[in-house]
């Protein structure tokens, strides 16, 4: 069907939701937006789907959500034992339409006689992962768009292990979703019908309590908690659980940024509700200065990412990068882990995460495993460890995602907020800030420094530009960057590693993905990856020298050369 035919189908549907119908009328003279809303189906990818709210097959709305749930329901009915009785647990964040989409999902499941467990109020993503395992459900659904702008929402699927669905399982779910021919005519029950039939159960504090008990098990130290903390949930879901998690192990000096404490789908006090963005910490920094806080912690709206800022010795605060915080947490975890656990211990990181983690793990005699970008791959590895002697110790990715306790199978900002404060308290008792602790790691392992360039290219034209960039880099690979020769070219789409200096080719054992990575001399590297959830292409960088100045200079040079190349491709 053409986009015009899809549009006509929606306009002629007599039972079309009134709000969506009104929005279509408002767009009637805007052909560009109408085309973008209907030119394709909203992509249901390996983790689910994410998109702008609004009418159309390429938007998040009750009909595209129903289609996704219909596909999931058909998949679990065919492939998961006792799926109907075990049911699906559903959580949602503070975004527009999140609660409505959660109830819509339950109504579709009810039409399949599948039990739905829906949280009474908003909850973090990691709690949804925990709830799947705790309630032994057949699957989980999280309604969230993470840290995307306010006009977005999304739909994430979790398997019975509590992890985002791995590739093979995702492909089967996607096949079922694609079989749904008409999103407007998916069978649903009313909320009253599924409640009367006992197919809708509202859940809440019992799961919270069990989760908080699990969080307590990751505690490494029982020393006095003198740390002075400022916390911002950035208008999202983390407020209650983070405060309870900190309180239960003795943190009493915790101050919340009041203006950002309450859920707000507009995220009205920040440009972006993303703790990776330093502007998200502006209010926390001001409050930190007022009370001389030791540490500032911030979570994204669905509380799977954590950012941390610490006193810089100059009267202000420095926001740690995801790689820096991950390295500190990893070293703290391993240094407080018993030898018998280290013996079979495993650290899991992604291919775009700092190589400093490998150096730290090696120092403690612990193996490091690389995965593709995305915590679903880390969760999949954790599941494999259950059938052998390997012991999960820590998993992380550069984009502020971390995990210590295996009771959750996705990145968890709640447990890591508690762990980060405990770690900072430990170093405070040793007379050091986290920045000073980080300097100790650099002195021991080398000055690792990473960078990220993220280019947003929206809409149909943007998608074509992103594809052109990746195609050009494949056809015309870099030979050198920053004066360093390329020693390996890794194409994860073809699963091949070219070694140009040795004229050799090797296989890559990770799953196929549209990613290109260039390994340079002196442990430097560059990686290119289109985002699977946002209209972006990301360029990742890593360097290592003997000094901060040396690494900063080398990183800047390599980044400038890559930026020039991408600009040339776009404007060619």
Short mmCIF file of N, CA and C in Angstrom, two decimals, residues 10 20 23 52-56 59-61 151:
data_model
loop_
_atom_site.label_atom_id
_atom_site.label_comp_id
_atom_site.label_asym_id
_atom_site.label_seq_id
_atom_site.Cartn_x
_atom_site.Cartn_y
_atom_site.Cartn_z
N UNK A 10 -7.24 4.58 7.33
CA UNK A 10 -7.46 5.09 8.68
C UNK A 10 -8.62 6.09 8.69
N UNK A 20 -7.17 10.46 17.92
CA UNK A 20 -6.33 10.26 16.74
C UNK A 20 -7.00 10.84 15.49
N UNK A 23 -6.38 14.50 15.49
CA UNK A 23 -4.99 14.80 15.12
C UNK A 23 -4.79 14.67 13.61
N UNK A 52 7.49 8.40 17.58
CA UNK A 52 6.73 9.59 17.98
C UNK A 52 5.27 9.21 18.18
N UNK A 53 4.64 9.86 19.13
CA UNK A 53 3.21 9.66 19.36
C UNK A 53 2.40 10.33 18.26
N UNK A 54 1.27 9.71 17.91
CA UNK A 54 0.41 10.33 16.91
C UNK A 54 -0.29 9.29 16.07
N UNK A 55 -1.16 9.75 15.14
CA UNK A 55 -1.86 8.82 14.25
C UNK A 55 -0.92 8.31 13.17
N UNK A 56 -1.18 7.09 12.70
CA UNK A 56 -0.41 6.56 11.58
C UNK A 56 0.28 5.25 11.90
N UNK A 59 3.73 5.54 13.79
CA UNK A 59 3.67 6.30 15.03
C UNK A 59 3.26 5.38 16.18
N UNK A 60 3.56 5.82 17.39
CA UNK A 60 3.09 5.11 18.58
C UNK A 60 1.66 5.56 18.88
N UNK A 61 0.73 4.61 18.86
CA UNK A 61 -0.66 4.89 19.20
C UNK A 61 -1.31 3.58 19.62
N UNK A 151 7.83 13.85 22.92
CA UNK A 151 6.86 13.42 21.90
C UNK A 151 6.98 11.95 21.55
#
